[in-house]
Tab-separated table of C-alpha atoms in Angstrom:
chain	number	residue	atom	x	y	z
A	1	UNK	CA	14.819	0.093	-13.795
A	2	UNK	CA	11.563	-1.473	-13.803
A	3	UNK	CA	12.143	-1.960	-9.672
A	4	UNK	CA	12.231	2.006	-9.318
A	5	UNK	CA	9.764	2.593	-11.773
A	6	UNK	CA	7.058	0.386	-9.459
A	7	UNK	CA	7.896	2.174	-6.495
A	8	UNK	CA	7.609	5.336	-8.031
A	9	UNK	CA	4.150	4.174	-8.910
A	10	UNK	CA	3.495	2.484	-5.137
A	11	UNK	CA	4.673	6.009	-3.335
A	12	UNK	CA	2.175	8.295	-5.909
A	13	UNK	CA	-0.709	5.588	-5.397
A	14	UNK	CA	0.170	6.346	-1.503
A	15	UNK	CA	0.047	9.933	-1.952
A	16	UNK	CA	-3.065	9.747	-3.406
A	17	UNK	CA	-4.489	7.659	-0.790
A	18	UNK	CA	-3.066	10.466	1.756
A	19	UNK	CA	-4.957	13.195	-0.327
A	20	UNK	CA	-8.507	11.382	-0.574
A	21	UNK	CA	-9.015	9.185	2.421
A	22	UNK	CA	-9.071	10.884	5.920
A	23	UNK	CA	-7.800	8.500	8.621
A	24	UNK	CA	-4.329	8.248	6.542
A	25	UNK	CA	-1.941	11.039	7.471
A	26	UNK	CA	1.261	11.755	6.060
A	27	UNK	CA	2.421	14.562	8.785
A	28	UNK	CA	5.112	16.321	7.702
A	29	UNK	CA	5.221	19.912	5.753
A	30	UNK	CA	8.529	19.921	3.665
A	31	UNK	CA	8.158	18.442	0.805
A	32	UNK	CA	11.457	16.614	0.007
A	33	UNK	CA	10.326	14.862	3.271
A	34	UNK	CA	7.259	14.203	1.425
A	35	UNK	CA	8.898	12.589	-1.015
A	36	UNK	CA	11.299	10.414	1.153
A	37	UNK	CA	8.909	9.177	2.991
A	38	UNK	CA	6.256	7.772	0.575
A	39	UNK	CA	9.329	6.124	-1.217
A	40	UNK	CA	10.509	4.916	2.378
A	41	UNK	CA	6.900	3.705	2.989
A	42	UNK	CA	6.140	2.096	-0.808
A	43	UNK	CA	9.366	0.055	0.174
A	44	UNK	CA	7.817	-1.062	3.088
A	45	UNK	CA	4.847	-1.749	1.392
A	46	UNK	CA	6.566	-4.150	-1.158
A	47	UNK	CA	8.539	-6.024	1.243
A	48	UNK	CA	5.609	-6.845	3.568
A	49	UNK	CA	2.793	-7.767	0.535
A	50	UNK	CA	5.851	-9.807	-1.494
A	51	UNK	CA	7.294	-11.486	1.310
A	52	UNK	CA	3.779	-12.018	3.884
A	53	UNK	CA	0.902	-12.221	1.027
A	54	UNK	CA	2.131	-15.479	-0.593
A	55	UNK	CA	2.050	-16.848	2.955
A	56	UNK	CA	-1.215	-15.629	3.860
A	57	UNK	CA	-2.760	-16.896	0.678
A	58	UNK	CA	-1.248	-20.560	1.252
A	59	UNK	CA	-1.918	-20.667	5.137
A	60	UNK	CA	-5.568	-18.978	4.378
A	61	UNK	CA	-6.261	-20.825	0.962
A	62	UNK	CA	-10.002	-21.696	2.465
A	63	UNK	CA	-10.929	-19.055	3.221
A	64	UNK	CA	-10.110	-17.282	0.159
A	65	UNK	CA	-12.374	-19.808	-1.478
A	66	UNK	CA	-15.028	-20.286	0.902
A	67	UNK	CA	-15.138	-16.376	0.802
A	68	UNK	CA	-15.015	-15.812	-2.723
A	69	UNK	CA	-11.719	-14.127	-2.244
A	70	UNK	CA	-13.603	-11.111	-0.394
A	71	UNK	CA	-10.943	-12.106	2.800
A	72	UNK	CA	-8.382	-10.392	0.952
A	73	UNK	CA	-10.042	-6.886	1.550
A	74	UNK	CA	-9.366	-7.760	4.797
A	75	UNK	CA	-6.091	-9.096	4.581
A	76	UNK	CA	-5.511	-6.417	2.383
A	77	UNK	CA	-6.454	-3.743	4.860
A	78	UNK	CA	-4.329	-5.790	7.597
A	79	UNK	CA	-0.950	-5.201	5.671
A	80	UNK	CA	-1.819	-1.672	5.052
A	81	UNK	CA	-1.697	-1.253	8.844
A	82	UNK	CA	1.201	-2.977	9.482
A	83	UNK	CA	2.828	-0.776	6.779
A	84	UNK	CA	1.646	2.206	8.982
A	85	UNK	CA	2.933	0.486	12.164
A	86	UNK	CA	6.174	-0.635	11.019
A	87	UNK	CA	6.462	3.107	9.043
A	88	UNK	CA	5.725	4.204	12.967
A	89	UNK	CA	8.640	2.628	14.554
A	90	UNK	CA	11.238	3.902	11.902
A	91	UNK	CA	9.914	7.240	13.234
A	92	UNK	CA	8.293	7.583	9.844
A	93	UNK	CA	5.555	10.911	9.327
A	94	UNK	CA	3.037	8.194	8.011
A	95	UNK	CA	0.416	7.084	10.130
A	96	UNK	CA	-3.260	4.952	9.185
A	97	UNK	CA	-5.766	5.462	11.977
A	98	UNK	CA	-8.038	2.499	11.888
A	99	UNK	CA	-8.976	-0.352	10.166
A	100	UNK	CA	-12.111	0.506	8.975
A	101	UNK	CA	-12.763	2.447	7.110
A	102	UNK	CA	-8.848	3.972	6.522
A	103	UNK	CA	-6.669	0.639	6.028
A	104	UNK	CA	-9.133	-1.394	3.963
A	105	UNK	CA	-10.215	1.835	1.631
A	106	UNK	CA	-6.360	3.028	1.670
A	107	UNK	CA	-5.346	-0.437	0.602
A	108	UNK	CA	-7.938	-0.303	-2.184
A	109	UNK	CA	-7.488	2.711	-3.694
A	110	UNK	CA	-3.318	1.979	-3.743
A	111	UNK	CA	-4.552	-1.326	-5.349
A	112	UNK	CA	-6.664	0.241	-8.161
A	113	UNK	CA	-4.568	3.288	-8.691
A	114	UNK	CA	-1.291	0.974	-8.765
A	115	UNK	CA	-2.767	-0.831	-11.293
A	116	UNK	CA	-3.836	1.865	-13.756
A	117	UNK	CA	-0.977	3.621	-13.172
A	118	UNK	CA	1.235	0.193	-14.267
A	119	UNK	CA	-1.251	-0.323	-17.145
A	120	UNK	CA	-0.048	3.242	-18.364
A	121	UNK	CA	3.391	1.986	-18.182
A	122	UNK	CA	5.314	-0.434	-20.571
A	123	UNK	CA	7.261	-3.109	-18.787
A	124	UNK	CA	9.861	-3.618	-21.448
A	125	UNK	CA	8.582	-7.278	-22.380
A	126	UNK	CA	6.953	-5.880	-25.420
A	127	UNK	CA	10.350	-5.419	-27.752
């Protein structure tokens, strides 16, 4: 339960970034479509940061120190778009136009709003 309940969370903190950030575009008018395909894309989303950020962060440990851990704005912004491109060949209606400014502030504001959104929600460890 607590699976569905994060990607509930994932595909609002998505449509959110759709609604305030203007290079990501979620082009499609029905909205049960809507709905599929930010739950289609938050999937996405979880599969590439559990299975590719671990990685990252071991291959790229230096630089996360040597940075300060700033490189993971970048990296950050880097799995956003290949969310969007990988949403793109699965004929998704989801589409992030550049880097910068639209992957690295979309990836950011699904970061912070994932995160308050969780905070609002108990995770059943508290019984």
């Amino acid at each position: 339960m607590g699976i569905l309940i994060r990607l509930v969370i994932t595909a609002v903190s998505l449509w959110i970034a759709t609604l305030l950030i203007s290079g990501i575009e979620l082009t499609t008018d029905s909205v049960p479509q809507k709905i599929a395909t930010l739950l289609a894309v938050a999937v996405i989303f979880g599969i590439i940061n559990a299975v590719l950020r671990p990685i990252i962060k071991v291959i790229g440990c230096g630089l996360y120190v040597l940075t300060l851990g700033l490189i993971a704005i970048v990296v950050n912004g880097l799995l956003f778009m290949l969310t969007s491109w990988i949403a793109g060949e699965l004929n998704l209606p989801f589409h992030v136009d550049d880097f910068w400014p639209s992957a690295v502030l979309g990836a950011l504001l699904v970061g912070v709003v994932s995160w308050l959104l969780n905070m609002l929600v108990p995770d059943g460890g508290d019984d």
